[in-house]
XYZ file of C-alpha atoms in Angstrom:
368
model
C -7.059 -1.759 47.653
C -8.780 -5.016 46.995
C -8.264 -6.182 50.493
C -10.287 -3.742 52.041
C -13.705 -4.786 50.745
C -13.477 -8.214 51.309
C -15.680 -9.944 54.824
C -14.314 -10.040 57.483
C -14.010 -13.863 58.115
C -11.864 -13.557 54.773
C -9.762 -10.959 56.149
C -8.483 -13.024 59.555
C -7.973 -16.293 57.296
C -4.675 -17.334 55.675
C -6.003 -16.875 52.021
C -3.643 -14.744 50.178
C -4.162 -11.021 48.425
C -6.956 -11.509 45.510
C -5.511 -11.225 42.077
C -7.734 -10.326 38.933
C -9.420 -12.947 36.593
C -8.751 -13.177 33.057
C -11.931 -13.906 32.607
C -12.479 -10.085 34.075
C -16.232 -10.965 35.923
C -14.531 -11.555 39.164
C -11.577 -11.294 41.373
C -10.252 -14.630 42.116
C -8.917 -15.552 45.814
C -8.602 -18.277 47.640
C -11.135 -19.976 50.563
C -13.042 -21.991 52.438
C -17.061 -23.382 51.156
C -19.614 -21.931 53.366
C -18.349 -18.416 53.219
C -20.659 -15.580 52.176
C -20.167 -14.023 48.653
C -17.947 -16.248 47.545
C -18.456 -18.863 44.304
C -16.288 -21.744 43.246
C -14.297 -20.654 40.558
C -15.120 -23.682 37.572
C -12.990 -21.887 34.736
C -9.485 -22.770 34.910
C -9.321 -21.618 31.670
C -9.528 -17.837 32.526
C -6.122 -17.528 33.916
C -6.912 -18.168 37.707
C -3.673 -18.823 39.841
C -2.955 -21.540 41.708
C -1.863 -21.718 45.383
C 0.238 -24.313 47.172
C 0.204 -24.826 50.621
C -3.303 -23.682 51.213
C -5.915 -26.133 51.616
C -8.895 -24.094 50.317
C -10.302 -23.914 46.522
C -10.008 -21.362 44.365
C -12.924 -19.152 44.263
C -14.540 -16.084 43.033
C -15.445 -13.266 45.218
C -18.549 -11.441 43.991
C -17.205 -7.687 43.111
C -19.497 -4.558 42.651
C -19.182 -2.421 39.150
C -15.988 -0.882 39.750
C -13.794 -3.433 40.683
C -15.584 -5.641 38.032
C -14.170 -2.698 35.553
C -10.929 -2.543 37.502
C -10.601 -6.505 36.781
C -11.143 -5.965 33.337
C -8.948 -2.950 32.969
C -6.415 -5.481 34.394
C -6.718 -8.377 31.627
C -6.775 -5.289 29.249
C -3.404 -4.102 30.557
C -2.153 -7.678 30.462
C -3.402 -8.206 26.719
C -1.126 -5.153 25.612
C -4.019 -2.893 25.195
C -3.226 0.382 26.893
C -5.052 2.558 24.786
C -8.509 1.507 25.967
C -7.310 0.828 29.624
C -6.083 4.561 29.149
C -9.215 5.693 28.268
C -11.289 3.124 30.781
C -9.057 4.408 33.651
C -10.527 8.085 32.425
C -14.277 6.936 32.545
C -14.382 5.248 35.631
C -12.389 7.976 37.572
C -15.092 10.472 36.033
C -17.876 7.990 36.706
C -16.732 7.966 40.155
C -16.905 11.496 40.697
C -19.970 11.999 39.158
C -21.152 9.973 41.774
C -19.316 11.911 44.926
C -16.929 9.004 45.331
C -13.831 11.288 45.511
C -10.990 9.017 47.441
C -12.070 5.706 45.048
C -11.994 8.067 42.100
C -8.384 8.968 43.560
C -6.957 5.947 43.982
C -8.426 4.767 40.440
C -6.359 7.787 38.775
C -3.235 6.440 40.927
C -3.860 2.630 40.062
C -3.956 3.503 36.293
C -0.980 6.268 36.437
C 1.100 3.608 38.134
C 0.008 0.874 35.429
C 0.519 2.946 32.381
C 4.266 4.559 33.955
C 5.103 0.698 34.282
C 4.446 -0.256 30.908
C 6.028 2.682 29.842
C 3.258 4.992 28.699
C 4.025 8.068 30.323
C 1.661 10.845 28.189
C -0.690 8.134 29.722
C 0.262 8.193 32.972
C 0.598 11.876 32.913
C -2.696 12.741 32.262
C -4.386 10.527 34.994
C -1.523 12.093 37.290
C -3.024 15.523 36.399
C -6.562 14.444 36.411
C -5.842 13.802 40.421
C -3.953 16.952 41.105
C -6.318 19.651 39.185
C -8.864 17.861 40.908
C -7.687 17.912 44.852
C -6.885 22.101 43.728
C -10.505 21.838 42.312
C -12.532 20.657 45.260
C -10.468 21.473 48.198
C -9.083 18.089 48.892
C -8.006 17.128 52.410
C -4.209 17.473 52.507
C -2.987 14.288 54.416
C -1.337 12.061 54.775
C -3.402 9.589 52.212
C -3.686 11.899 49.798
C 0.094 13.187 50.168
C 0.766 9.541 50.066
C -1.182 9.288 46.940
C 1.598 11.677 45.136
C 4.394 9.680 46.316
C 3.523 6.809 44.912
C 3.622 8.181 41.858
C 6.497 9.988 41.741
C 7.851 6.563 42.676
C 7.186 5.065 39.855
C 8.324 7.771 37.487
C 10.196 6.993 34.945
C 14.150 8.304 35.657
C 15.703 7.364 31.964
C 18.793 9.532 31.936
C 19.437 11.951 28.783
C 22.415 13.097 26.741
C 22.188 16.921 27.476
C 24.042 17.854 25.081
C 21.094 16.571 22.548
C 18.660 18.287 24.655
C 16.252 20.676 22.732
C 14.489 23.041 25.702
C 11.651 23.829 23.715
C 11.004 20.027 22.868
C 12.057 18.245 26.426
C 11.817 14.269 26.876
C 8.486 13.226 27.421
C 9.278 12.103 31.352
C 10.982 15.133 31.850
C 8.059 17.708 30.346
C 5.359 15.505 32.671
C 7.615 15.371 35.888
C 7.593 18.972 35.755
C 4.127 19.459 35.064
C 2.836 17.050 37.672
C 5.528 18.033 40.564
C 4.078 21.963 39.814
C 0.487 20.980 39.915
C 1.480 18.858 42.999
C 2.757 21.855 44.988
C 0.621 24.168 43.745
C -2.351 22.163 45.112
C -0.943 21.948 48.803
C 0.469 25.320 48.841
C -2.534 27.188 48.180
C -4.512 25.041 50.571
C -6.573 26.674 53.959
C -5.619 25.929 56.571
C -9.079 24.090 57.493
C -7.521 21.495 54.714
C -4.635 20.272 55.940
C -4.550 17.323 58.497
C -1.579 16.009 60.537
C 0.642 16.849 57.851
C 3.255 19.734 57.780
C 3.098 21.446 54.454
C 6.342 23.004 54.426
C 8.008 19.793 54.826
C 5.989 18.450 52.200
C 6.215 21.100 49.737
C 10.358 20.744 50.484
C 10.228 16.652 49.992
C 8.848 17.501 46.360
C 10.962 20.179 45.502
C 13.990 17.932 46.239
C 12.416 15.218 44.191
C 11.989 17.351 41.095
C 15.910 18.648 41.647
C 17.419 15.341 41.842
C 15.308 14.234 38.887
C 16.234 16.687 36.351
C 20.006 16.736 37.571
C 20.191 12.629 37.040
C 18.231 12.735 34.045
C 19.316 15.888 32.133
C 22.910 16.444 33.817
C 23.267 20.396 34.513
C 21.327 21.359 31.161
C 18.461 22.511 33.172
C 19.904 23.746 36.570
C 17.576 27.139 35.773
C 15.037 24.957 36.427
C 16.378 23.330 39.369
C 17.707 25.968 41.056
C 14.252 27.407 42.298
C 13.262 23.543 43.874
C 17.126 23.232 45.328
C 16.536 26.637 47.465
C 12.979 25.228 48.796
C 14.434 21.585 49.277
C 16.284 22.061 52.346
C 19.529 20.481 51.383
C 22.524 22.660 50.642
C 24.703 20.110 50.543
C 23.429 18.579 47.614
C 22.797 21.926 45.932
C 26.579 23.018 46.574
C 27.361 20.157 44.766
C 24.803 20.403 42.084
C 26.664 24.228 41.546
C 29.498 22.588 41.135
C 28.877 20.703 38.514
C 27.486 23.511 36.576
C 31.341 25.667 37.466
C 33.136 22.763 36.242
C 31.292 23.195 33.042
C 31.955 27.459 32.720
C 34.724 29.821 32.582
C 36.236 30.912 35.591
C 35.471 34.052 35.358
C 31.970 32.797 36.359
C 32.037 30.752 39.286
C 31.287 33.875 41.873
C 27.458 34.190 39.550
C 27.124 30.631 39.897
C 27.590 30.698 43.391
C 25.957 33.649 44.214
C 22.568 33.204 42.172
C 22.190 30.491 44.299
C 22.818 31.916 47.253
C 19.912 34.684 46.213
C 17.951 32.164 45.010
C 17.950 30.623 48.892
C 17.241 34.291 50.146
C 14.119 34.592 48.132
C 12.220 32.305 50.066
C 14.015 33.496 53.291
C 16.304 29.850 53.533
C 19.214 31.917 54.930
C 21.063 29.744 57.534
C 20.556 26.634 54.356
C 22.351 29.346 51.947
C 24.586 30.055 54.690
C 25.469 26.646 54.773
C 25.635 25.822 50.444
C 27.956 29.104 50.088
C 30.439 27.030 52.442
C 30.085 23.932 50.839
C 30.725 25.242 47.631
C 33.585 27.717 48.306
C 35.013 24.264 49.973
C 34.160 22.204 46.642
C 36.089 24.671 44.764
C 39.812 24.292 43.462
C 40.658 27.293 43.960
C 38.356 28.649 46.738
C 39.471 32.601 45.969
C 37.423 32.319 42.895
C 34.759 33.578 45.078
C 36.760 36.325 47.004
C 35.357 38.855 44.444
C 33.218 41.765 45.097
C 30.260 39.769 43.560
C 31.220 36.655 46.071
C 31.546 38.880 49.162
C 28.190 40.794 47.774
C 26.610 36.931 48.410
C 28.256 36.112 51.585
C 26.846 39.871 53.176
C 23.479 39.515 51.915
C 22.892 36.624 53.592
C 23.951 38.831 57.164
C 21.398 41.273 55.649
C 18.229 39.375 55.035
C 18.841 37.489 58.442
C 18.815 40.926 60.118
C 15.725 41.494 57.931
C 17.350 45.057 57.243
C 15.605 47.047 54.552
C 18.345 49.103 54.518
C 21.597 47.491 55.083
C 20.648 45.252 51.478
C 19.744 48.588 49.782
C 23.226 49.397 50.720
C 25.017 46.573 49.588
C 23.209 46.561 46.377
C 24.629 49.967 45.738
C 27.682 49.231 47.188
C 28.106 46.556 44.242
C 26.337 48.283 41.572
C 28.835 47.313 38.597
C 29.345 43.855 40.268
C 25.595 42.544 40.193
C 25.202 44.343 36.792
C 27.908 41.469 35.530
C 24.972 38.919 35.563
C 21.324 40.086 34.770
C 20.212 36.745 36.534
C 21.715 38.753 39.228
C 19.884 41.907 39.269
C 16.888 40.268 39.083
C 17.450 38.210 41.892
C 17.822 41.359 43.872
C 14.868 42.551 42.755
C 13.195 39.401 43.934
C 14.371 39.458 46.956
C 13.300 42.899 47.828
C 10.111 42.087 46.756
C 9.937 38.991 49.004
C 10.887 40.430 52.544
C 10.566 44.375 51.924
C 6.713 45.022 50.189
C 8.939 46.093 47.140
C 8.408 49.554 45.312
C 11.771 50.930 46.348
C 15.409 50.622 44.348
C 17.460 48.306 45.539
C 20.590 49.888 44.102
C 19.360 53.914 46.226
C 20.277 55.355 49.551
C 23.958 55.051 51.483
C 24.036 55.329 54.612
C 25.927 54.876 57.989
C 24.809 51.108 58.617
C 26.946 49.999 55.795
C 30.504 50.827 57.046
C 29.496 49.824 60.831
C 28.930 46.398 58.184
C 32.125 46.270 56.325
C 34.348 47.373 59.451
């Protein structure tokens, strides 16, 4: 970020990446007398670096406002004071917008999310994170690959501390786990509902599925299976079965018998909703395969799953009315289910019409 505002002549030299002052007034780097901008740094005391192996003095490159802020924010971070950097982080990102700088404003709200996850401060971090998103939903931001790439670097830096789950209290959740969810949500959110006219040499879908898969893998290492409701939605949009068979497993292992066919087949629905049927196709084998004792989903409720999928591929109306009547008692087992069913019909069929009504002939050409 420095880098980029730095002359040119500095740029094609061997000096090496600025690094902030203690005395915060300047950025310190390292280069040659005669260049433009550039003072000889005379206070050793304030924490400059020294560099071997380079034959020019240590020197001060003359820095705007901002990154005069930015250096300071630095030494404050350095000095343990993350409160104020906190809050300076919030002024200058607002200060920045105030004055139509969007994209510095943006990477000033990543620069102090990353610093404050680092050092731990994740409420911190959390609430620059969100300052970003609301505002890219806010004022239409360009969806590319900068600003996707924006996101990613903070989710890499989120914090992944794993959790005993059977301490877990859902309507008090770890503080990394309540902001992971918040900011992956806003995250999608933001790209999902933008124009078309928005998005730039980046495929949203994919995107959107990256995240989801982030968010499922992070509250299955974190939190075990305790909230697999929660990461059941992002599994079906993450376009990996695989590792969502297996993530099903886990949660069998933990049940009675009795309910491995609702395990497996709310996530097989769950896949339908958002029309991933040759993916559920896919995590319905895996997970019959992952199973001891496979018949445990030869029930009606299993083979309910394993036609639905047939049915929403076909896109027939009909033939899923059907099978939802056909298995009437069976999905009524699980209200999860039901609803599912609901969803579904909703999703692909306008909704407005019972699932569980109307027989007809297409159902035993079907089952024959």
């Amino acid at each position: 970020r420095w880098h980029a505002s730095f002359d040119a002549r500095l740029i094609t030299t061997n000096a090496s990446l600025p690094v902030p002052c203690r005395c915060g007034s300047h950025t310190c780097v390292f280069g040659l007398d005669g260049w433009c901008n550039l003072v000889v740094h005379r206070r050793p005391l304030c924490g400059a670096p020294s560099r071997s192996g380079f034959g020019g003095k240590p020197v001060h490159w003359r820095t705007d406002g901002v990154e005069r802020m930015r250096a300071r924010l630095a030494a404050q971070v350095a000095d343990g004071g993350y409160y104020e950097a906190h809050e300076s982080y919030k002024t200058l990102y607002h200060r920045l917008r105030s004055k139509k700088k969007a994209a510095e404003a943006m990477d000033v709200a990543v620069e102090g999310t990353t610093v404050m996850l680092g050092h731990g401060h994740v409420r911190c971090g959390e609430e620059l994170a969100m300052l970003l998103l609301e505002s890219c939903a806010t004022d239409g931001a360009m969806v590319d690959a900068k600003s996707v790439g924006r996101v990613d670097e903070i989710l890499g830096t989120w914090p992944r501390e794993k959790v005993d789950e059977h301490a877990l209290k859902m309507d008090a959740l770890p503080t990394h786990v309540d902001g992971a969810l918040k900011v992956i949500h806003a995250a999608i959110r933001w790209i999902e509902k933008a124009e078309k006219e928005q998005v730039d040499a980046v495929d949203v879908e994919d995107v959107a599925a990256k995240w989801h898969h982030w968010i499922a893998t992070f509250l299955c290492e974190t939190v075990g299976t305790a909230l697999m409701a929660e990461a059941t939605p992002h599994y079906a949009r993450a376009r990996a079965p695989e590792e969502f068979a297996h993530a099903l497993l886990e949660v069998a292992k933990k049940g009675d018998k009795e309910q491995v066919d609702v395990v497996g087949v709310r996530g097989i629905l769950e896949m339908l909703v958002v029309n991933q049927c040759d993916d559920a196709e896919q995590m319905r084998i895996k997970f019959v395969e992952g199973l001891e004792d496979p018949s445990l989903m030869e029930t009606q409720l299993g083979l309910f799953g394993k036609f639905s999928i047939t049915a929403i591929k076909r896109k027939s109306k009909e033939l899923f009315r059907m099978l939802c009547q056909k298995y009437d008692q069976d999905i009524k087992r699980d209200k999860g289910v039901k609803n599912l069913c609901n969803r579904i019909v909703q999703a692909h069929f306008g909704g407005g019409d019972n699932p569980m009504g109307m027989l007809g002939g297409l159902m035993k050409a079907m089952m024959s």
